[in-house]
Amino acid sequence: VLDAFSPHLGADLSGGSVHGNCIECPFHGWQFRGEDGVCEKVPYLPDIEDLLTSRGEIRDKNTKKDVVTNTKGSKGSNKVRIPKTAKVKTWQVVEANGSVYVWFHPRGLDPTWFPPHLPIPSSRPHSARSQHTVLTHIQEVGENGADCAHLWHLHPKFVMRWLGWLGFTHEWDSEWYSANEIGMKPSFFSFLADVSSSSSSYSSSGGEASHKHIAFSNLKQCVRWKGFVVPTSKINVRVTMVGPSLVFIQFQSAVGRIFITQTITPLKDRVQRVHHKVWAESRWVPRVVCRLILLAIIVQFERDVVIWNRK
């Protein structure tokens, strides 16, 4: 992943085209390598240098400062001399769970942890997805998982309104833990292992301090009708929160284990884009089942969105 704008005159590179492993600027045709952002080709540079040399403005090209020899020019085998500053910033990425995760640190530090991989074949696409734009700070969304008290007031109303009129309600019980708080005991490592193939994928350095970006929540949910628990309605939901923008949800259903991911992408100050994706562990689960599960998630999530957007 590269920065969106050319270091030359600021053109938006997303309007350009891909040539091999390079992105070509739509304004002047400069080409930047995908792996390191270095400018590999300036199509008109050989012509300019030849012109300046013929005028005597460049007496010796080899004495020019702040230039590097990179690659072949647009004419024959002449080498192009491109300024070292002609480089686009690159961002470290990981592809997992049908998404591209980009590491950002305000002080430019390297990644200290990496996103986990769901125990789902990477070739299998998600069965349902949704997208919301939320007008709040990214921290608000993450802190919502630790706010157990709001579940009992905002989320007991049944997701299908007409069943709510008949007396059906949701009942919630929740516990929240930070990884440092519980000391990452083996029993909680097994909890992590249900989401990731290895708990070490959360850390690049190991040690208790490296798990400070992880938190857990156990949600117990059931449906009541006029105070009575509806049989088979009890569900235990496991939630793993990784960093400020990743949430992994799983629960056992009548059709097998269901996995849900929530990702938050900051767009600008106090504007976030939130995606939800749903997978079924078994490939034989109909997509309509996953879409109904997602619909229930959307109804509950949008109740929070109304609160956030009005803060």
mmCIF file of C-alpha atoms in Angstrom:
data_model
loop_
_atom_site.group_PDB
_atom_site.id
_atom_site.type_symbol
_atom_site.label_atom_id
_atom_site.label_comp_id
_atom_site.label_asym_id
_atom_site.label_seq_id
_atom_site.Cartn_x
_atom_site.Cartn_y
_atom_site.Cartn_z
ATOM 1 C CA VAL A 1 0.000 0.000 0.000
ATOM 2 C CA LEU A 2 1.315 3.420 -1.009
ATOM 3 C CA ASP A 3 0.368 6.968 -0.087
ATOM 4 C CA ALA A 4 -2.383 8.264 -2.343
ATOM 5 C CA PHE A 5 -0.571 11.305 -3.728
ATOM 6 C CA SER A 6 2.475 11.768 -5.933
ATOM 7 C CA PRO A 7 5.490 13.459 -4.285
ATOM 8 C CA HIS A 8 6.004 15.382 -7.540
ATOM 9 C CA LEU A 9 3.016 17.738 -7.804
ATOM 10 C CA GLY A 10 0.472 15.981 -5.589
ATOM 11 C CA ALA A 11 -1.639 14.176 -8.206
ATOM 12 C CA ASP A 12 -3.947 11.428 -6.899
ATOM 13 C CA LEU A 13 -2.312 8.121 -7.857
ATOM 14 C CA SER A 14 -5.605 6.254 -7.636
ATOM 15 C CA GLY A 15 -6.486 7.867 -10.958
ATOM 16 C CA GLY A 16 -3.420 6.332 -12.600
ATOM 17 C CA SER A 17 -2.780 2.874 -14.033
ATOM 18 C CA VAL A 18 -0.764 -0.204 -13.069
ATOM 19 C CA HIS A 19 2.296 -1.160 -15.120
ATOM 20 C CA GLY A 20 3.863 -4.387 -13.900
ATOM 21 C CA ASN A 21 4.678 -3.764 -10.234
ATOM 22 C CA CYS A 22 4.407 0.011 -10.565
ATOM 23 C CA ILE A 23 1.635 2.580 -10.285
ATOM 24 C CA GLU A 24 1.793 5.285 -12.943
ATOM 25 C CA CYS A 25 0.861 8.848 -12.046
ATOM 26 C CA PRO A 26 -1.966 10.148 -14.284
ATOM 27 C CA PHE A 27 -0.427 13.650 -14.409
ATOM 28 C CA HIS A 28 3.145 13.181 -15.723
ATOM 29 C CA GLY A 29 3.509 9.406 -16.073
ATOM 30 C CA TRP A 30 5.996 8.895 -13.250
ATOM 31 C CA GLN A 31 6.037 5.241 -12.182
ATOM 32 C CA PHE A 32 6.478 4.198 -8.518
ATOM 33 C CA ARG A 33 7.337 0.668 -7.375
ATOM 34 C CA GLY A 34 4.724 -1.037 -5.231
ATOM 35 C CA GLU A 35 7.130 -2.707 -2.796
ATOM 36 C CA ASP A 36 9.116 0.370 -1.720
ATOM 37 C CA GLY A 37 7.541 3.425 -3.419
ATOM 38 C CA VAL A 38 10.727 4.350 -5.314
ATOM 39 C CA CYS A 39 10.244 6.171 -8.611
ATOM 40 C CA GLU A 40 11.405 3.752 -11.276
ATOM 41 C CA LYS A 41 10.703 5.754 -14.400
ATOM 42 C CA VAL A 42 10.226 9.372 -15.480
ATOM 43 C CA PRO A 43 9.358 9.046 -19.182
ATOM 44 C CA TYR A 44 10.566 12.472 -20.324
ATOM 45 C CA LEU A 45 13.686 12.817 -18.129
ATOM 46 C CA PRO A 46 16.241 11.610 -20.748
ATOM 47 C CA ASP A 47 15.002 14.199 -23.238
ATOM 48 C CA ILE A 48 15.301 17.049 -20.706
ATOM 49 C CA GLU A 49 18.815 16.046 -19.645
ATOM 50 C CA ASP A 50 19.951 15.795 -23.272
ATOM 51 C CA LEU A 51 18.482 19.236 -23.951
ATOM 52 C CA LEU A 52 20.134 20.851 -20.933
ATOM 53 C CA THR A 53 23.476 19.224 -21.756
ATOM 54 C CA SER A 54 23.339 20.498 -25.322
ATOM 55 C CA ARG A 55 22.753 24.003 -23.978
ATOM 56 C CA GLY A 56 25.720 23.733 -21.639
ATOM 57 C CA GLU A 57 23.489 24.044 -18.566
ATOM 58 C CA ILE A 58 24.685 20.624 -17.361
ATOM 59 C CA ARG A 59 28.405 20.252 -18.032
ATOM 60 C CA ASP A 60 28.855 16.917 -16.295
ATOM 61 C CA LYS A 61 25.851 14.785 -15.397
ATOM 62 C CA ASN A 62 28.001 12.650 -13.093
ATOM 63 C CA THR A 63 28.503 15.611 -10.713
ATOM 64 C CA LYS A 64 24.789 16.221 -10.137
ATOM 65 C CA LYS A 65 23.748 15.851 -6.504
ATOM 66 C CA ASP A 66 20.707 14.159 -4.987
ATOM 67 C CA VAL A 67 20.205 11.853 -7.952
ATOM 68 C CA VAL A 68 20.320 8.078 -8.336
ATOM 69 C CA THR A 69 20.568 5.818 -11.376
ATOM 70 C CA ASN A 70 17.487 3.614 -11.344
ATOM 71 C CA THR A 71 16.485 2.033 -14.618
ATOM 72 C CA LYS A 72 16.200 2.322 -18.370
ATOM 73 C CA GLY A 73 14.727 5.440 -19.859
ATOM 74 C CA SER A 74 12.113 5.767 -22.545
ATOM 75 C CA LYS A 75 14.714 5.849 -25.340
ATOM 76 C CA GLY A 76 16.962 2.880 -26.022
ATOM 77 C CA SER A 77 19.266 1.830 -23.186
ATOM 78 C CA ASN A 78 20.079 5.285 -21.788
ATOM 79 C CA LYS A 79 19.983 5.297 -17.980
ATOM 80 C CA VAL A 80 17.695 7.771 -16.214
ATOM 81 C CA ARG A 81 18.911 9.783 -13.251
ATOM 82 C CA ILE A 82 15.984 10.245 -10.828
ATOM 83 C CA PRO A 83 16.044 12.327 -7.601
ATOM 84 C CA LYS A 84 16.198 10.264 -4.396
ATOM 85 C CA THR A 85 13.305 12.294 -3.044
ATOM 86 C CA ALA A 86 11.037 10.963 -5.810
ATOM 87 C CA LYS A 87 9.540 8.317 -3.540
ATOM 88 C CA VAL A 88 6.051 7.542 -2.236
ATOM 89 C CA LYS A 89 5.606 6.498 1.407
ATOM 90 C CA THR A 90 4.793 2.792 1.828
ATOM 91 C CA TRP A 91 2.671 1.136 4.524
ATOM 92 C CA GLN A 92 3.078 -2.375 5.960
ATOM 93 C CA VAL A 93 0.095 -4.611 5.232
ATOM 94 C CA VAL A 94 -1.231 -8.080 6.027
ATOM 95 C CA GLU A 95 -3.900 -9.883 4.004
ATOM 96 C CA ALA A 96 -6.233 -11.972 6.174
ATOM 97 C CA ASN A 97 -9.933 -12.795 6.569
ATOM 98 C CA GLY A 98 -10.837 -11.277 3.212
ATOM 99 C CA SER A 99 -9.358 -7.892 4.170
ATOM 100 C CA VAL A 100 -6.141 -5.913 3.762
ATOM 101 C CA TYR A 101 -4.959 -4.639 7.144
ATOM 102 C CA VAL A 102 -2.703 -1.556 7.122
ATOM 103 C CA TRP A 103 -0.457 -0.779 10.094
ATOM 104 C CA PHE A 104 -0.444 2.856 11.243
ATOM 105 C CA HIS A 105 1.517 4.315 14.142
ATOM 106 C CA PRO A 106 1.528 8.080 14.806
ATOM 107 C CA ARG A 107 5.281 7.971 15.527
ATOM 108 C CA GLY A 108 6.089 5.721 12.593
ATOM 109 C CA LEU A 109 7.039 2.651 14.675
ATOM 110 C CA ASP A 110 7.094 -0.835 13.121
ATOM 111 C CA PRO A 111 4.259 -3.289 13.912
ATOM 112 C CA THR A 112 4.315 -4.780 17.417
ATOM 113 C CA TRP A 113 1.531 -7.257 16.661
ATOM 114 C CA PHE A 114 -0.275 -8.729 13.658
ATOM 115 C CA PRO A 115 -3.956 -9.519 13.019
ATOM 116 C CA PRO A 116 -5.052 -13.121 13.552
ATOM 117 C CA HIS A 117 -6.415 -15.450 10.900
ATOM 118 C CA LEU A 118 -9.812 -17.044 11.310
ATOM 119 C CA PRO A 119 -9.863 -20.874 11.050
ATOM 120 C CA ILE A 120 -11.593 -20.554 7.694
ATOM 121 C CA PRO A 121 -9.907 -21.415 4.347
ATOM 122 C CA SER A 122 -8.629 -18.183 2.810
ATOM 123 C CA SER A 123 -10.202 -19.149 -0.518
ATOM 124 C CA ARG A 124 -13.713 -19.119 0.958
ATOM 125 C CA PRO A 125 -15.423 -15.719 0.675
ATOM 126 C CA HIS A 126 -17.618 -14.282 3.402
ATOM 127 C CA SER A 127 -21.317 -15.109 3.205
ATOM 128 C CA ALA A 128 -22.638 -11.656 4.139
ATOM 129 C CA ARG A 129 -21.251 -8.179 4.741
ATOM 130 C CA SER A 130 -22.397 -4.687 5.737
ATOM 131 C CA GLN A 131 -20.911 -1.192 5.838
ATOM 132 C CA HIS A 132 -21.690 1.835 8.004
ATOM 133 C CA THR A 133 -20.253 5.335 8.258
ATOM 134 C CA VAL A 134 -20.057 6.447 11.875
ATOM 135 C CA LEU A 135 -19.519 10.069 12.953
ATOM 136 C CA THR A 136 -17.437 9.561 16.069
ATOM 137 C CA HIS A 137 -13.902 8.962 17.344
ATOM 138 C CA ILE A 138 -12.528 5.474 16.704
ATOM 139 C CA GLN A 139 -12.101 5.001 20.459
ATOM 140 C CA GLU A 140 -15.868 5.232 21.000
ATOM 141 C CA VAL A 141 -16.489 2.087 18.959
ATOM 142 C CA GLY A 142 -13.802 0.106 20.758
ATOM 143 C CA GLU A 143 -14.900 1.182 24.237
ATOM 144 C CA ASN A 144 -18.431 0.019 23.463
ATOM 145 C CA GLY A 145 -17.280 -3.576 24.007
ATOM 146 C CA ALA A 146 -16.258 -2.815 27.582
ATOM 147 C CA ASP A 147 -19.466 -0.898 28.345
ATOM 148 C CA CYS A 148 -21.486 -3.832 29.657
ATOM 149 C CA ALA A 149 -24.096 -1.607 31.338
ATOM 150 C CA HIS A 150 -25.441 -0.199 28.062
ATOM 151 C CA LEU A 151 -26.472 -3.687 26.903
ATOM 152 C CA TRP A 152 -29.211 -3.884 29.522
ATOM 153 C CA HIS A 153 -30.737 -0.531 28.570
ATOM 154 C CA LEU A 154 -30.175 -0.075 24.822
ATOM 155 C CA HIS A 155 -30.253 -3.629 23.465
ATOM 156 C CA PRO A 156 -33.051 -5.634 25.154
ATOM 157 C CA LYS A 157 -35.634 -4.680 22.509
ATOM 158 C CA PHE A 158 -36.193 -7.560 20.111
ATOM 159 C CA VAL A 159 -34.546 -7.213 16.698
ATOM 160 C CA MET A 160 -37.856 -7.958 14.942
ATOM 161 C CA ARG A 161 -40.154 -5.180 16.077
ATOM 162 C CA TRP A 162 -43.413 -7.075 15.596
ATOM 163 C CA LEU A 163 -42.196 -9.860 17.909
ATOM 164 C CA GLY A 164 -41.326 -7.175 20.436
ATOM 165 C CA TRP A 165 -44.953 -6.076 20.347
ATOM 166 C CA LEU A 166 -45.896 -9.658 21.280
ATOM 167 C CA GLY A 167 -43.697 -9.550 24.385
ATOM 168 C CA PHE A 168 -40.350 -10.975 23.197
ATOM 169 C CA THR A 169 -37.154 -9.367 24.516
ATOM 170 C CA HIS A 170 -33.414 -10.020 24.528
ATOM 171 C CA GLU A 171 -31.612 -10.571 27.809
ATOM 172 C CA TRP A 172 -27.853 -10.004 28.110
ATOM 173 C CA ASP A 173 -25.132 -10.841 30.575
ATOM 174 C CA SER A 174 -21.569 -9.709 29.880
ATOM 175 C CA GLU A 175 -18.032 -9.946 31.279
ATOM 176 C CA TRP A 176 -15.073 -7.963 29.912
ATOM 177 C CA TYR A 177 -11.347 -8.639 30.491
ATOM 178 C CA SER A 178 -8.134 -7.061 29.295
ATOM 179 C CA ALA A 179 -5.274 -9.424 28.479
ATOM 180 C CA ASN A 180 -2.980 -7.746 31.003
ATOM 181 C CA GLU A 181 -5.649 -7.908 33.688
ATOM 182 C CA ILE A 182 -5.927 -11.691 33.495
ATOM 183 C CA GLY A 183 -2.218 -12.252 32.858
ATOM 184 C CA MET A 184 -2.818 -14.283 29.676
ATOM 185 C CA LYS A 185 -3.320 -17.540 31.569
ATOM 186 C CA PRO A 186 -3.332 -20.785 29.526
ATOM 187 C CA SER A 187 -7.119 -21.061 29.747
ATOM 188 C CA PHE A 188 -7.430 -17.705 28.021
ATOM 189 C CA PHE A 189 -4.827 -18.683 25.424
ATOM 190 C CA SER A 190 -7.195 -21.477 24.434
ATOM 191 C CA PHE A 191 -9.895 -18.827 24.140
ATOM 192 C CA LEU A 192 -7.612 -16.969 21.725
ATOM 193 C CA ALA A 193 -6.802 -20.139 19.836
ATOM 194 C CA ASP A 194 -10.451 -20.434 18.829
ATOM 195 C CA VAL A 195 -9.967 -17.302 16.731
ATOM 196 C CA SER A 196 -6.319 -17.558 15.697
ATOM 197 C CA SER A 197 -4.272 -20.548 14.622
ATOM 198 C CA SER A 198 -1.624 -19.468 17.131
ATOM 199 C CA SER A 199 -1.720 -16.967 19.960
ATOM 200 C CA SER A 200 1.768 -15.843 18.941
ATOM 201 C CA SER A 201 0.278 -14.245 15.833
ATOM 202 C CA TYR A 202 -0.828 -11.407 18.064
ATOM 203 C CA SER A 203 2.727 -10.534 19.002
ATOM 204 C CA SER A 204 6.065 -9.986 17.345
ATOM 205 C CA SER A 205 8.140 -9.915 20.510
ATOM 206 C CA GLY A 206 6.416 -12.194 23.025
ATOM 207 C CA GLY A 207 5.954 -11.576 26.722
ATOM 208 C CA GLU A 208 2.996 -10.383 28.738
ATOM 209 C CA ALA A 209 3.426 -6.729 27.751
ATOM 210 C CA SER A 210 2.977 -7.613 24.081
ATOM 211 C CA HIS A 211 -0.660 -8.637 24.738
ATOM 212 C CA LYS A 212 -1.828 -5.259 26.009
ATOM 213 C CA HIS A 213 -3.693 -4.653 22.751
ATOM 214 C CA ILE A 214 -6.059 -7.623 23.369
ATOM 215 C CA ALA A 215 -9.309 -7.700 25.335
ATOM 216 C CA PHE A 216 -12.078 -10.279 25.680
ATOM 217 C CA SER A 217 -15.779 -10.282 26.321
ATOM 218 C CA ASN A 218 -18.107 -13.177 27.147
ATOM 219 C CA LEU A 219 -21.694 -12.404 26.176
ATOM 220 C CA LYS A 220 -24.580 -14.591 27.269
ATOM 221 C CA GLN A 221 -27.775 -13.916 25.380
ATOM 222 C CA CYS A 222 -31.236 -15.439 25.583
ATOM 223 C CA VAL A 223 -34.746 -14.600 24.412
ATOM 224 C CA ARG A 224 -37.568 -14.110 26.894
ATOM 225 C CA TRP A 225 -41.295 -14.050 26.310
ATOM 226 C CA LYS A 226 -43.167 -12.205 29.035
ATOM 227 C CA GLY A 227 -40.394 -13.084 31.490
ATOM 228 C CA PHE A 228 -40.000 -16.755 30.526
ATOM 229 C CA VAL A 229 -36.821 -17.971 28.811
ATOM 230 C CA VAL A 230 -37.560 -19.344 25.335
ATOM 231 C CA PRO A 231 -36.145 -22.894 25.007
ATOM 232 C CA THR A 232 -32.954 -23.252 22.885
ATOM 233 C CA SER A 233 -32.572 -19.446 22.732
ATOM 234 C CA LYS A 234 -29.466 -19.292 24.953
ATOM 235 C CA ILE A 235 -26.256 -18.404 23.087
ATOM 236 C CA ASN A 236 -22.751 -17.860 24.432
ATOM 237 C CA VAL A 237 -20.900 -15.307 22.312
ATOM 238 C CA ARG A 238 -17.110 -14.970 22.494
ATOM 239 C CA VAL A 239 -15.671 -11.607 21.520
ATOM 240 C CA THR A 240 -11.957 -10.878 21.018
ATOM 241 C CA MET A 241 -10.946 -7.237 20.556
ATOM 242 C CA VAL A 242 -7.546 -6.715 18.911
ATOM 243 C CA GLY A 243 -6.146 -3.202 18.834
ATOM 244 C CA PRO A 244 -8.409 -0.204 18.239
ATOM 245 C CA SER A 245 -10.067 -1.413 15.043
ATOM 246 C CA LEU A 246 -10.478 -5.227 14.961
ATOM 247 C CA VAL A 247 -13.190 -7.297 16.637
ATOM 248 C CA PHE A 248 -13.663 -11.058 16.202
ATOM 249 C CA ILE A 249 -16.966 -12.628 17.284
ATOM 250 C CA GLN A 250 -17.848 -16.306 17.366
ATOM 251 C CA PHE A 251 -20.696 -18.435 18.686
ATOM 252 C CA GLN A 252 -22.100 -21.928 18.310
ATOM 253 C CA SER A 253 -25.394 -22.097 16.461
ATOM 254 C CA ALA A 254 -27.758 -24.850 15.353
ATOM 255 C CA VAL A 255 -25.930 -24.908 11.994
ATOM 256 C CA GLY A 256 -22.402 -24.913 13.447
ATOM 257 C CA ARG A 257 -19.892 -22.286 14.462
ATOM 258 C CA ILE A 258 -20.372 -18.753 13.118
ATOM 259 C CA PHE A 259 -17.572 -16.165 12.824
ATOM 260 C CA ILE A 260 -18.066 -12.415 12.508
ATOM 261 C CA THR A 261 -15.428 -9.745 11.955
ATOM 262 C CA GLN A 262 -15.803 -6.040 12.622
ATOM 263 C CA THR A 263 -13.201 -3.678 11.175
ATOM 264 C CA ILE A 264 -12.991 0.084 11.619
ATOM 265 C CA THR A 265 -11.259 2.292 9.044
ATOM 266 C CA PRO A 266 -10.697 5.966 9.943
ATOM 267 C CA LEU A 267 -11.614 8.191 6.978
ATOM 268 C CA LYS A 268 -10.961 11.580 8.573
ATOM 269 C CA ASP A 269 -11.417 13.318 11.916
ATOM 270 C CA ARG A 270 -14.421 11.765 13.695
ATOM 271 C CA VAL A 271 -15.508 9.783 10.634
ATOM 272 C CA GLN A 272 -15.113 5.971 10.644
ATOM 273 C CA ARG A 273 -16.143 3.290 8.173
ATOM 274 C CA VAL A 274 -17.243 0.090 9.919
ATOM 275 C CA HIS A 275 -17.484 -3.246 8.090
ATOM 276 C CA HIS A 276 -19.074 -6.457 9.347
ATOM 277 C CA LYS A 277 -18.473 -9.807 7.635
ATOM 278 C CA VAL A 278 -20.027 -13.176 8.465
ATOM 279 C CA TRP A 279 -18.623 -16.655 7.831
ATOM 280 C CA ALA A 280 -20.034 -20.081 8.654
ATOM 281 C CA GLU A 281 -17.462 -22.705 9.627
ATOM 282 C CA SER A 282 -19.316 -25.302 7.555
ATOM 283 C CA ARG A 283 -19.430 -24.657 3.829
ATOM 284 C CA TRP A 284 -22.905 -26.239 3.671
ATOM 285 C CA VAL A 285 -24.654 -23.491 5.631
ATOM 286 C CA PRO A 286 -26.967 -21.543 3.265
ATOM 287 C CA ARG A 287 -25.945 -17.931 2.697
ATOM 288 C CA VAL A 288 -29.424 -16.785 3.729
ATOM 289 C CA VAL A 289 -28.718 -17.987 7.281
ATOM 290 C CA CYS A 290 -25.613 -15.801 7.487
ATOM 291 C CA ARG A 291 -27.547 -12.869 6.070
ATOM 292 C CA LEU A 292 -30.226 -13.226 8.745
ATOM 293 C CA ILE A 293 -27.523 -13.295 11.426
ATOM 294 C CA LEU A 294 -25.986 -10.163 9.907
ATOM 295 C CA LEU A 295 -29.385 -8.473 9.858
ATOM 296 C CA ALA A 296 -29.721 -9.031 13.610
ATOM 297 C CA ILE A 297 -26.228 -7.581 14.131
ATOM 298 C CA ILE A 298 -27.052 -4.531 12.006
ATOM 299 C CA VAL A 299 -30.234 -3.788 13.968
ATOM 300 C CA GLN A 300 -28.324 -3.857 17.268
ATOM 301 C CA PHE A 301 -25.288 -1.981 15.903
ATOM 302 C CA GLU A 302 -27.390 0.827 14.441
ATOM 303 C CA ARG A 303 -28.841 1.490 17.884
ATOM 304 C CA ASP A 304 -25.304 2.378 18.992
ATOM 305 C CA VAL A 305 -24.657 4.400 15.819
ATOM 306 C CA VAL A 306 -27.580 6.719 16.602
ATOM 307 C CA ILE A 307 -26.026 7.494 19.991
ATOM 308 C CA TRP A 308 -22.500 8.001 18.602
ATOM 309 C CA ASN A 309 -23.578 10.244 15.744
ATOM 310 C CA ARG A 310 -25.376 12.623 18.126
ATOM 311 C CA LYS A 311 -22.552 13.008 20.657
#
